[in-house]
Every structure is written in structure tokens, then in C-alpha cells.
């Protein structure tokens, strides 16, 4: 067991990055982060020309449990986390700036009950202080297996609270992801991924602005056995849950996603949004089982495209407002094939209201 407060000079009130990096470098099976007199301030220590940077880079680590004790706050250093200089196209490069980045990790567990990770979203959104970027996130996990998060409270990020990319056997449980700039939770793909008993709330700032956005980047990514159970998406500036697998169309892909007893409420756009379902190459199922939709400012379910030979979207009885609309884009016409395996006698169809 390693106590981070005893590493590399220990906690410092203005920058505690070195102590936490040294604790991770110990490769101890158990690392504890105790509550100190103030937050654990994390800085990048940026170097000119670096595309991706993280305050706590975790590359190739395995078999490690990290315990953030009650009252601990991991906080981004204010004024840090700048994106690379503007490119010739006038847009900031897509360089990630994160509190934690895991790449090629295996069997990593973080417990954070009563702890929190915070950033400075309002600063990042101020063009007089920062170049625009959607990639100032709290946690990025890529090409990793058996990563588990318990009890994390993540807020005010300049990108995603958590982003998962090409992960396997991953669990997010009892986490609160609040006030993210891009999405509370972004996923480009995964196999055997479960998110349960968690909240995705008040996302807003730059698109897509969803509670959860499942959007692969490449045809070779997999979207298999992904389960959201008792997850609430509330008060987001766009939709609650977005499924956008269009990039998988380049080759045959069978996807499988389930939403079980999930809640979508008070989102500015649809509770569930589907787009990128235009190709017969993308098959499989998306199931919405139980749960509730309420106080939406738009439709319950919105389809922007759908191939009748492609993914089946199946809806089992859940709690709905008196009139739920199924919204279709004008170009979709009658190619939608939605298999409803519960009686929804009050389901209304509106064409085209999106």
C-alpha cells in the first residue's frame, strides 16, 4: 500500500501533481489519497508542441486499486489546461487535456465515494482566456480492459466528464457526472461495458451536449454488450441519450445496447436520439426496457435516419407522459422499422416534427 501524501514531498497546496504521479509510478497494488487541508491541485506542466497531455497519465498500468478518501478533491490547476496553438485552419488542434488518461491499462479500479474531481468550465468557455476546445476532460480511458469506477463525482469539465474509447469489461457505478462542457459520458465503443446507478446532468457548452453520446470514430470499433442500468440523464442542453453509430457502416457490425430502467427528464432535446442508422451493415439491437421519460422539451424518441434492414430499436413498456411522440426526420419517410414488444396504447407518431 502506498499513501500518496508520502510520495515526492507529499501534498502541496498549490500543486500536488508530483506526489500523485510518484504514487502511480510505484506500481503499488493499492494507492490511497487522503483528505488534506485543501484540494489536490493537478497541473499539466505543458511542453510546447505536445498534442495530448494529462496531469495523471496512466499508460500500461495494471492490477491497481486507487482509493480517494472521503472529502478528497482532485482539482485542475486554474489557468492551466490550454489546448495547442491554433492551426492554419483557425481551429484548435484536437489535443486532449485531461486530469486522468488511461491507455492500455488492465484491471484498474478507482473508488471515489465522497470525493470529487473538478475543473474550471466557465474559464474554458471564456474566449478571452482560452482557445476553444471540446477536449478538456476529466477522465479518458482508451484501449484498456477491466477498468472500474465507483462513486466518482465529476463536475465543471471543459470537455467530457468521462470518455471511453475501445474498452472492454468496464464498469461505471454510483457516479455523478455534472455540468460537463461536451458530454457527461462519451463512448466511441466498447465490449461488456456497464454503467449503472449513475447520473448525467446539466451538460452544455459545445456539441453534442448530451448526457451520454455513443458515437464510434472508426469502422473497426465494436459496440457490443453495452448496458445502461438505472442511469438518469437530466437537464442536458441537448438530448439525454444519443446513439450515433454511423462510422461503423464501413464494414459489417453487430451492435448490442440496452437501457434498463433509465430516466430521461428535462433535457432540451429528445430523451433518446438515433442517427447514423442508415446502413444495412449496422445490425443488432438497441433495447429500451422500463424506465421513464418526462418533462422533455422535444420528442421522446427521435430518428434522423434508419435502414429497415439494419439495427432494430425495441421499446418495452416504461413510464411515459400522456402523449409521447416518435419523431422522424423528413427524409426518413417510411423506412423506419421499430419493433415494440410491449403494448404502448398511448404512443403517437408525428411526421415530420423533428
mmCIF file of C-alpha atoms in Angstrom:
data_model
loop_
_atom_site.group_PDB
_atom_site.id
_atom_site.type_symbol
_atom_site.label_atom_id
_atom_site.label_comp_id
_atom_site.label_asym_id
_atom_site.label_seq_id
_atom_site.Cartn_x
_atom_site.Cartn_y
_atom_site.Cartn_z
ATOM 1 C CA UNK A 1 0.000 0.000 0.000
ATOM 2 C CA UNK A 2 1.224 3.495 -0.896
ATOM 3 C CA UNK A 3 -0.125 6.692 0.641
ATOM 4 C CA UNK A 4 0.140 9.473 -1.965
ATOM 5 C CA UNK A 5 0.773 12.035 0.787
ATOM 6 C CA UNK A 6 4.145 10.380 1.471
ATOM 7 C CA UNK A 7 5.383 10.465 -2.146
ATOM 8 C CA UNK A 8 7.654 13.053 -3.809
ATOM 9 C CA UNK A 9 7.386 15.561 -0.998
ATOM 10 C CA UNK A 10 3.697 14.895 -0.421
ATOM 11 C CA UNK A 11 0.719 17.165 -0.824
ATOM 12 C CA UNK A 12 1.356 20.826 -1.641
ATOM 13 C CA UNK A 13 -1.414 23.440 -1.520
ATOM 14 C CA UNK A 14 -0.636 24.936 -4.950
ATOM 15 C CA UNK A 15 0.420 21.859 -6.929
ATOM 16 C CA UNK A 16 0.224 18.249 -5.762
ATOM 17 C CA UNK A 17 0.791 16.667 -9.168
ATOM 18 C CA UNK A 18 4.233 15.277 -8.373
ATOM 19 C CA UNK A 19 3.042 13.339 -5.332
ATOM 20 C CA UNK A 20 0.209 11.649 -7.232
ATOM 21 C CA UNK A 21 2.412 10.870 -10.234
ATOM 22 C CA UNK A 22 5.012 9.310 -7.921
ATOM 23 C CA UNK A 23 2.337 7.210 -6.239
ATOM 24 C CA UNK A 24 1.206 5.879 -9.611
ATOM 25 C CA UNK A 25 4.801 5.222 -10.659
ATOM 26 C CA UNK A 26 5.260 2.985 -7.612
ATOM 27 C CA UNK A 27 3.030 0.375 -9.306
ATOM 28 C CA UNK A 28 1.622 -0.455 -5.873
ATOM 29 C CA UNK A 29 -1.462 -2.650 -5.862
ATOM 30 C CA UNK A 30 -3.239 -0.203 -3.522
ATOM 31 C CA UNK A 31 -2.824 3.585 -3.546
ATOM 32 C CA UNK A 32 -4.661 5.785 -1.053
ATOM 33 C CA UNK A 33 -5.225 9.504 -1.494
ATOM 34 C CA UNK A 34 -6.083 11.078 1.880
ATOM 35 C CA UNK A 35 -8.055 14.226 2.594
ATOM 36 C CA UNK A 36 -5.705 17.146 3.153
ATOM 37 C CA UNK A 37 -6.148 20.780 4.133
ATOM 38 C CA UNK A 38 -7.230 21.654 0.593
ATOM 39 C CA UNK A 39 -7.698 20.130 -2.850
ATOM 40 C CA UNK A 40 -5.050 18.116 -4.658
ATOM 41 C CA UNK A 41 -4.208 20.613 -7.414
ATOM 42 C CA UNK A 42 -3.267 18.946 -10.699
ATOM 43 C CA UNK A 43 -1.238 20.642 -13.429
ATOM 44 C CA UNK A 44 -0.051 19.564 -16.859
ATOM 45 C CA UNK A 45 3.430 21.057 -16.906
ATOM 46 C CA UNK A 46 2.874 21.672 -20.606
ATOM 47 C CA UNK A 47 5.631 21.394 -23.169
ATOM 48 C CA UNK A 48 5.487 23.177 -26.487
ATOM 49 C CA UNK A 49 4.147 21.021 -29.302
ATOM 50 C CA UNK A 50 2.618 18.263 -27.194
ATOM 51 C CA UNK A 51 -0.656 17.093 -28.756
ATOM 52 C CA UNK A 52 -2.121 15.112 -25.854
ATOM 53 C CA UNK A 53 -1.364 15.772 -22.217
ATOM 54 C CA UNK A 54 -2.693 14.590 -18.886
ATOM 55 C CA UNK A 55 -1.965 15.648 -15.337
ATOM 56 C CA UNK A 56 -2.011 11.980 -14.346
ATOM 57 C CA UNK A 57 -1.005 9.846 -17.352
ATOM 58 C CA UNK A 58 -1.563 6.157 -16.690
ATOM 59 C CA UNK A 59 -0.018 4.191 -19.523
ATOM 60 C CA UNK A 60 0.205 0.415 -19.360
ATOM 61 C CA UNK A 61 -0.575 0.153 -15.647
ATOM 62 C CA UNK A 62 -2.243 -2.984 -14.311
ATOM 63 C CA UNK A 63 -3.637 -4.590 -11.177
ATOM 64 C CA UNK A 64 -4.037 -1.360 -9.219
ATOM 65 C CA UNK A 65 -6.721 -0.011 -6.889
ATOM 66 C CA UNK A 66 -6.851 3.708 -6.108
ATOM 67 C CA UNK A 67 -8.913 4.924 -3.167
ATOM 68 C CA UNK A 68 -9.830 8.604 -2.998
ATOM 69 C CA UNK A 69 -10.842 9.025 0.625
ATOM 70 C CA UNK A 70 -13.972 10.901 1.658
ATOM 71 C CA UNK A 71 -13.509 14.645 1.285
ATOM 72 C CA UNK A 72 -10.713 14.425 -1.292
ATOM 73 C CA UNK A 73 -10.882 16.803 -4.239
ATOM 74 C CA UNK A 74 -8.725 16.413 -7.339
ATOM 75 C CA UNK A 75 -8.872 19.855 -8.920
ATOM 76 C CA UNK A 76 -7.469 21.147 -12.207
ATOM 77 C CA UNK A 77 -4.992 23.969 -11.676
ATOM 78 C CA UNK A 78 -6.711 27.196 -12.618
ATOM 79 C CA UNK A 79 -5.184 28.841 -15.681
ATOM 80 C CA UNK A 80 -3.703 25.551 -16.887
ATOM 81 C CA UNK A 81 -5.021 23.004 -19.429
ATOM 82 C CA UNK A 82 -4.559 25.176 -22.502
ATOM 83 C CA UNK A 83 -5.034 23.492 -25.875
ATOM 84 C CA UNK A 84 -2.272 23.538 -28.508
ATOM 85 C CA UNK A 85 -1.833 26.680 -30.551
ATOM 86 C CA UNK A 86 -4.313 27.356 -33.330
ATOM 87 C CA UNK A 87 -3.732 25.534 -36.589
ATOM 88 C CA UNK A 88 -3.703 27.025 -40.074
ATOM 89 C CA UNK A 89 -7.444 26.374 -40.362
ATOM 90 C CA UNK A 90 -8.081 28.733 -37.454
ATOM 91 C CA UNK A 91 -9.261 25.936 -35.184
ATOM 92 C CA UNK A 92 -7.527 24.495 -32.163
ATOM 93 C CA UNK A 93 -5.954 21.099 -32.690
ATOM 94 C CA UNK A 94 -7.780 18.171 -31.167
ATOM 95 C CA UNK A 95 -5.292 17.757 -28.369
ATOM 96 C CA UNK A 96 -6.680 16.194 -25.219
ATOM 97 C CA UNK A 97 -6.050 17.902 -21.888
ATOM 98 C CA UNK A 98 -7.228 15.697 -19.015
ATOM 99 C CA UNK A 99 -6.939 15.143 -15.308
ATOM 100 C CA UNK A 100 -6.536 11.385 -15.825
ATOM 101 C CA UNK A 101 -5.748 9.449 -19.001
ATOM 102 C CA UNK A 102 -5.558 5.654 -19.027
ATOM 103 C CA UNK A 103 -4.135 3.959 -22.098
ATOM 104 C CA UNK A 104 -3.513 0.218 -22.460
ATOM 105 C CA UNK A 105 -4.361 -0.319 -18.790
ATOM 106 C CA UNK A 106 -5.639 -3.528 -17.292
ATOM 107 C CA UNK A 107 -7.513 -4.231 -14.082
ATOM 108 C CA UNK A 108 -7.624 -0.706 -12.624
ATOM 109 C CA UNK A 109 -10.225 0.269 -10.017
ATOM 110 C CA UNK A 110 -10.861 3.758 -8.638
ATOM 111 C CA UNK A 111 -13.078 4.231 -5.572
ATOM 112 C CA UNK A 112 -14.245 7.804 -5.050
ATOM 113 C CA UNK A 113 -17.212 7.709 -2.672
ATOM 114 C CA UNK A 114 -17.387 11.120 -1.018
ATOM 115 C CA UNK A 115 -14.596 12.504 -3.218
ATOM 116 C CA UNK A 116 -14.768 14.711 -6.309
ATOM 117 C CA UNK A 117 -12.922 15.739 -9.469
ATOM 118 C CA UNK A 118 -13.409 19.340 -10.545
ATOM 119 C CA UNK A 119 -12.295 21.611 -13.377
ATOM 120 C CA UNK A 120 -12.975 25.225 -14.470
ATOM 121 C CA UNK A 121 -15.598 25.035 -17.196
ATOM 122 C CA UNK A 122 -16.567 28.712 -17.033
ATOM 123 C CA UNK A 123 -12.947 29.723 -17.619
ATOM 124 C CA UNK A 124 -12.506 27.325 -20.559
ATOM 125 C CA UNK A 125 -15.644 28.735 -22.189
ATOM 126 C CA UNK A 126 -14.298 32.286 -21.980
ATOM 127 C CA UNK A 127 -12.652 33.124 -25.353
ATOM 128 C CA UNK A 128 -10.534 35.831 -23.747
ATOM 129 C CA UNK A 129 -8.872 33.172 -21.578
ATOM 130 C CA UNK A 130 -8.765 30.009 -23.717
ATOM 131 C CA UNK A 131 -8.821 28.775 -27.293
ATOM 132 C CA UNK A 132 -11.963 26.814 -27.963
ATOM 133 C CA UNK A 133 -11.631 23.084 -27.342
ATOM 134 C CA UNK A 134 -14.024 20.267 -26.536
ATOM 135 C CA UNK A 135 -11.246 18.017 -25.241
ATOM 136 C CA UNK A 136 -10.505 19.336 -21.745
ATOM 137 C CA UNK A 137 -11.967 16.329 -19.993
ATOM 138 C CA UNK A 138 -11.617 14.793 -16.583
ATOM 139 C CA UNK A 139 -11.115 11.091 -17.395
ATOM 140 C CA UNK A 140 -10.147 9.464 -20.701
ATOM 141 C CA UNK A 141 -9.854 5.667 -20.959
ATOM 142 C CA UNK A 142 -8.605 4.137 -24.216
ATOM 143 C CA UNK A 143 -7.656 0.622 -25.316
ATOM 144 C CA UNK A 144 -7.998 -0.727 -21.772
ATOM 145 C CA UNK A 145 -9.607 -3.694 -20.044
ATOM 146 C CA UNK A 146 -11.315 -4.221 -16.690
ATOM 147 C CA UNK A 147 -11.377 -0.587 -15.620
ATOM 148 C CA UNK A 148 -13.899 0.215 -12.888
ATOM 149 C CA UNK A 149 -15.069 3.495 -11.381
ATOM 150 C CA UNK A 150 -17.106 3.637 -8.185
ATOM 151 C CA UNK A 151 -18.653 6.718 -6.582
ATOM 152 C CA UNK A 152 -16.892 9.433 -8.592
ATOM 153 C CA UNK A 153 -18.376 12.931 -8.589
ATOM 154 C CA UNK A 154 -17.041 14.841 -11.610
ATOM 155 C CA UNK A 155 -18.068 18.400 -12.423
ATOM 156 C CA UNK A 156 -17.350 21.513 -14.489
ATOM 157 C CA UNK A 157 -15.134 19.894 -17.114
ATOM 158 C CA UNK A 158 -14.066 21.594 -20.328
ATOM 159 C CA UNK A 159 -14.947 18.509 -22.352
ATOM 160 C CA UNK A 160 -16.333 15.156 -21.221
ATOM 161 C CA UNK A 161 -16.567 14.068 -17.624
ATOM 162 C CA UNK A 162 -15.639 10.543 -18.771
ATOM 163 C CA UNK A 163 -14.725 9.344 -22.261
ATOM 164 C CA UNK A 164 -14.412 5.633 -23.053
ATOM 165 C CA UNK A 165 -12.722 4.522 -26.268
ATOM 166 C CA UNK A 166 -12.234 0.883 -27.269
ATOM 167 C CA UNK A 167 -12.592 -0.541 -23.770
ATOM 168 C CA UNK A 168 -13.583 -3.995 -22.549
ATOM 169 C CA UNK A 169 -15.160 -5.246 -19.314
ATOM 170 C CA UNK A 170 -15.576 -1.737 -17.949
ATOM 171 C CA UNK A 171 -17.889 -0.586 -15.148
ATOM 172 C CA UNK A 172 -19.082 2.872 -14.073
ATOM 173 C CA UNK A 173 -21.186 2.672 -10.903
ATOM 174 C CA UNK A 174 -22.634 5.231 -8.491
ATOM 175 C CA UNK A 175 -21.041 8.138 -10.355
ATOM 176 C CA UNK A 176 -22.388 11.691 -10.730
ATOM 177 C CA UNK A 177 -21.222 13.476 -13.894
ATOM 178 C CA UNK A 178 -22.400 17.085 -13.747
ATOM 179 C CA UNK A 179 -22.033 20.295 -15.770
ATOM 180 C CA UNK A 180 -19.711 18.935 -18.464
ATOM 181 C CA UNK A 181 -18.912 21.132 -21.474
ATOM 182 C CA UNK A 182 -19.322 18.477 -24.205
ATOM 183 C CA UNK A 183 -20.935 15.271 -22.844
ATOM 184 C CA UNK A 184 -21.235 13.846 -19.386
ATOM 185 C CA UNK A 185 -20.250 10.473 -20.840
ATOM 186 C CA UNK A 186 -18.812 9.899 -24.322
ATOM 187 C CA UNK A 187 -18.223 6.442 -25.752
ATOM 188 C CA UNK A 188 -16.633 5.572 -29.078
ATOM 189 C CA UNK A 189 -17.014 1.857 -28.495
ATOM 190 C CA UNK A 190 -16.608 -0.982 -26.096
ATOM 191 C CA UNK A 191 -17.378 -4.590 -25.277
ATOM 192 C CA UNK A 192 -19.013 -5.618 -21.996
ATOM 193 C CA UNK A 193 -19.451 -2.103 -20.659
ATOM 194 C CA UNK A 194 -21.906 -1.398 -17.832
ATOM 195 C CA UNK A 195 -22.972 1.985 -16.492
ATOM 196 C CA UNK A 196 -25.350 1.768 -13.559
ATOM 197 C CA UNK A 197 -26.866 3.804 -10.741
ATOM 198 C CA UNK A 198 -25.285 6.975 -12.124
ATOM 199 C CA UNK A 199 -26.443 10.468 -13.123
ATOM 200 C CA UNK A 200 -25.571 12.508 -16.225
ATOM 201 C CA UNK A 201 -26.757 16.045 -15.646
ATOM 202 C CA UNK A 202 -26.632 19.672 -16.824
ATOM 203 C CA UNK A 203 -24.266 19.199 -19.780
ATOM 204 C CA UNK A 204 -23.880 22.250 -22.005
ATOM 205 C CA UNK A 205 -21.402 24.400 -23.896
ATOM 206 C CA UNK A 206 -20.397 22.681 -27.144
ATOM 207 C CA UNK A 207 -21.995 19.910 -29.200
ATOM 208 C CA UNK A 208 -23.248 17.252 -28.739
ATOM 209 C CA UNK A 209 -24.169 18.403 -25.146
ATOM 210 C CA UNK A 210 -25.797 15.063 -24.260
ATOM 211 C CA UNK A 211 -25.984 13.112 -21.079
ATOM 212 C CA UNK A 212 -24.467 10.174 -22.982
ATOM 213 C CA UNK A 213 -23.210 10.121 -26.554
ATOM 214 C CA UNK A 214 -22.334 6.740 -28.082
ATOM 215 C CA UNK A 215 -20.508 7.630 -31.293
ATOM 216 C CA UNK A 216 -17.797 5.393 -32.794
ATOM 217 C CA UNK A 217 -14.949 7.050 -34.657
ATOM 218 C CA UNK A 218 -13.863 4.146 -36.899
ATOM 219 C CA UNK A 219 -15.460 1.119 -38.640
ATOM 220 C CA UNK A 220 -13.326 -1.331 -36.666
ATOM 221 C CA UNK A 221 -14.673 -0.243 -33.284
ATOM 222 C CA UNK A 222 -17.155 -2.511 -31.512
ATOM 223 C CA UNK A 223 -20.378 -1.670 -29.721
ATOM 224 C CA UNK A 224 -21.251 -4.944 -28.037
ATOM 225 C CA UNK A 225 -22.996 -5.806 -24.770
ATOM 226 C CA UNK A 226 -23.237 -2.239 -23.526
ATOM 227 C CA UNK A 227 -25.726 -1.817 -20.682
ATOM 228 C CA UNK A 228 -27.074 1.315 -19.002
ATOM 229 C CA UNK A 229 -28.980 0.364 -15.873
ATOM 230 C CA UNK A 230 -30.773 2.883 -13.651
ATOM 231 C CA UNK A 231 -28.952 5.795 -15.273
ATOM 232 C CA UNK A 232 -30.571 9.242 -15.243
ATOM 233 C CA UNK A 233 -29.950 11.905 -17.889
ATOM 234 C CA UNK A 234 -31.461 15.133 -16.614
ATOM 235 C CA UNK A 235 -31.336 18.778 -17.637
ATOM 236 C CA UNK A 236 -28.860 18.474 -20.503
ATOM 237 C CA UNK A 237 -28.814 21.160 -23.211
ATOM 238 C CA UNK A 238 -29.325 18.604 -25.989
ATOM 239 C CA UNK A 239 -30.616 15.033 -25.671
ATOM 240 C CA UNK A 240 -30.481 12.621 -22.785
ATOM 241 C CA UNK A 241 -29.052 9.604 -24.621
ATOM 242 C CA UNK A 242 -27.615 9.716 -28.151
ATOM 243 C CA UNK A 243 -26.863 6.666 -30.317
ATOM 244 C CA UNK A 244 -24.859 7.599 -33.434
ATOM 245 C CA UNK A 245 -23.069 4.532 -34.871
ATOM 246 C CA UNK A 246 -22.755 5.770 -38.458
ATOM 247 C CA UNK A 247 -18.967 5.370 -38.584
ATOM 248 C CA UNK A 248 -19.433 1.592 -38.230
ATOM 249 C CA UNK A 249 -21.027 1.408 -41.686
ATOM 250 C CA UNK A 250 -17.747 0.749 -43.473
ATOM 251 C CA UNK A 251 -17.909 -2.949 -42.606
ATOM 252 C CA UNK A 252 -20.489 -5.372 -41.146
ATOM 253 C CA UNK A 253 -21.051 -4.653 -37.453
ATOM 254 C CA UNK A 254 -23.478 -6.159 -34.969
ATOM 255 C CA UNK A 255 -24.193 -3.813 -32.090
ATOM 256 C CA UNK A 256 -25.946 -4.507 -28.823
ATOM 257 C CA UNK A 257 -27.051 -1.785 -26.394
ATOM 258 C CA UNK A 258 -29.573 -1.916 -23.554
ATOM 259 C CA UNK A 259 -31.141 0.853 -21.489
ATOM 260 C CA UNK A 260 -32.766 -0.716 -18.425
ATOM 261 C CA UNK A 261 -34.864 1.357 -16.009
ATOM 262 C CA UNK A 262 -33.209 4.590 -17.155
ATOM 263 C CA UNK A 263 -34.630 8.077 -16.709
ATOM 264 C CA UNK A 264 -34.553 10.944 -19.211
ATOM 265 C CA UNK A 265 -36.041 14.176 -17.921
ATOM 266 C CA UNK A 266 -35.995 17.907 -18.652
ATOM 267 C CA UNK A 267 -33.479 17.649 -21.494
ATOM 268 C CA UNK A 268 -33.717 20.439 -24.074
ATOM 269 C CA UNK A 269 -33.941 17.966 -26.951
ATOM 270 C CA UNK A 270 -35.130 14.351 -27.219
ATOM 271 C CA UNK A 271 -34.855 11.787 -24.481
ATOM 272 C CA UNK A 272 -33.317 9.295 -26.948
ATOM 273 C CA UNK A 273 -31.839 10.372 -30.285
ATOM 274 C CA UNK A 274 -30.845 7.937 -33.048
ATOM 275 C CA UNK A 275 -28.786 8.887 -36.097
ATOM 276 C CA UNK A 276 -26.285 7.096 -38.298
ATOM 277 C CA UNK A 277 -28.564 4.049 -38.647
ATOM 278 C CA UNK A 278 -28.663 4.424 -42.421
ATOM 279 C CA UNK A 279 -26.589 1.371 -43.389
ATOM 280 C CA UNK A 280 -27.659 -2.295 -43.572
ATOM 281 C CA UNK A 281 -24.098 -3.074 -42.473
ATOM 282 C CA UNK A 282 -25.023 -1.990 -38.947
ATOM 283 C CA UNK A 283 -27.278 -4.635 -37.428
ATOM 284 C CA UNK A 284 -28.146 -5.828 -33.939
ATOM 285 C CA UNK A 285 -30.459 -4.290 -31.347
ATOM 286 C CA UNK A 286 -30.940 -1.295 -29.108
ATOM 287 C CA UNK A 287 -33.390 -2.084 -26.293
ATOM 288 C CA UNK A 288 -35.116 0.453 -24.064
ATOM 289 C CA UNK A 289 -36.610 -1.541 -21.203
ATOM 290 C CA UNK A 290 -38.514 0.081 -18.367
ATOM 291 C CA UNK A 291 -37.553 3.486 -17.050
ATOM 292 C CA UNK A 292 -39.211 6.845 -17.517
ATOM 293 C CA UNK A 293 -39.335 9.837 -19.857
ATOM 294 C CA UNK A 294 -40.717 13.098 -18.502
ATOM 295 C CA UNK A 295 -40.697 16.872 -18.948
ATOM 296 C CA UNK A 296 -38.884 16.732 -22.282
ATOM 297 C CA UNK A 297 -38.869 19.879 -24.408
ATOM 298 C CA UNK A 298 -38.827 17.748 -27.556
ATOM 299 C CA UNK A 299 -39.781 14.207 -28.568
ATOM 300 C CA UNK A 300 -39.380 11.089 -26.502
ATOM 301 C CA UNK A 301 -37.546 9.271 -29.323
ATOM 302 C CA UNK A 302 -36.075 10.939 -32.413
ATOM 303 C CA UNK A 303 -34.812 9.111 -35.512
ATOM 304 C CA UNK A 304 -32.833 11.094 -38.077
ATOM 305 C CA UNK A 305 -32.265 8.074 -40.324
ATOM 306 C CA UNK A 306 -32.905 4.345 -40.281
ATOM 307 C CA UNK A 307 -32.409 1.434 -42.665
ATOM 308 C CA UNK A 308 -35.195 -1.118 -42.426
ATOM 309 C CA UNK A 309 -32.648 -3.958 -42.713
ATOM 310 C CA UNK A 310 -30.403 -2.521 -40.035
ATOM 311 C CA UNK A 311 -30.479 -2.145 -36.267
ATOM 312 C CA UNK A 312 -33.731 -2.931 -34.507
ATOM 313 C CA UNK A 313 -34.783 -0.441 -31.846
ATOM 314 C CA UNK A 314 -37.060 -2.227 -29.374
ATOM 315 C CA UNK A 315 -39.036 -0.456 -26.693
ATOM 316 C CA UNK A 316 -40.586 -2.214 -23.699
ATOM 317 C CA UNK A 317 -43.230 -0.540 -21.541
ATOM 318 C CA UNK A 318 -41.952 2.300 -19.448
ATOM 319 C CA UNK A 319 -43.456 5.299 -17.713
ATOM 320 C CA UNK A 320 -44.364 7.976 -20.240
ATOM 321 C CA UNK A 321 -46.095 11.333 -20.238
ATOM 322 C CA UNK A 322 -49.704 11.292 -21.547
ATOM 323 C CA UNK A 323 -48.509 11.793 -25.118
ATOM 324 C CA UNK A 324 -45.126 10.565 -26.313
ATOM 325 C CA UNK A 325 -44.063 11.474 -29.822
ATOM 326 C CA UNK A 326 -41.851 9.371 -32.034
ATOM 327 C CA UNK A 327 -40.104 11.971 -34.158
ATOM 328 C CA UNK A 328 -38.743 11.266 -37.643
ATOM 329 C CA UNK A 329 -36.765 13.484 -39.976
ATOM 330 C CA UNK A 330 -38.464 14.460 -43.219
ATOM 331 C CA UNK A 331 -36.071 12.356 -45.321
ATOM 332 C CA UNK A 332 -36.712 9.209 -43.305
ATOM 333 C CA UNK A 333 -40.212 8.580 -44.713
ATOM 334 C CA UNK A 334 -41.358 5.007 -44.052
ATOM 335 C CA UNK A 335 -38.030 3.201 -43.838
ATOM 336 C CA UNK A 336 -38.191 3.050 -40.046
ATOM 337 C CA UNK A 337 -38.579 -0.406 -38.555
ATOM 338 C CA UNK A 338 -39.204 -0.164 -34.823
ATOM 339 C CA UNK A 339 -40.196 -3.368 -33.072
ATOM 340 C CA UNK A 340 -42.278 -2.599 -29.990
ATOM 341 C CA UNK A 341 -42.578 -5.660 -27.765
ATOM 342 C CA UNK A 342 -44.882 -4.129 -25.185
ATOM 343 C CA UNK A 343 -48.284 -2.547 -25.632
ATOM 344 C CA UNK A 344 -47.932 1.230 -25.733
ATOM 345 C CA UNK A 345 -51.512 2.235 -26.334
ATOM 346 C CA UNK A 346 -50.744 5.944 -25.933
ATOM 347 C CA UNK A 347 -47.827 6.066 -28.380
ATOM 348 C CA UNK A 348 -48.377 8.775 -31.003
ATOM 349 C CA UNK A 349 -46.486 9.103 -34.276
ATOM 350 C CA UNK A 350 -45.660 12.527 -35.646
ATOM 351 C CA UNK A 351 -44.252 13.070 -39.138
ATOM 352 C CA UNK A 352 -42.142 15.140 -39.564
ATOM 353 C CA UNK A 353 -41.779 17.116 -36.344
ATOM 354 C CA UNK A 354 -38.009 16.952 -35.756
#
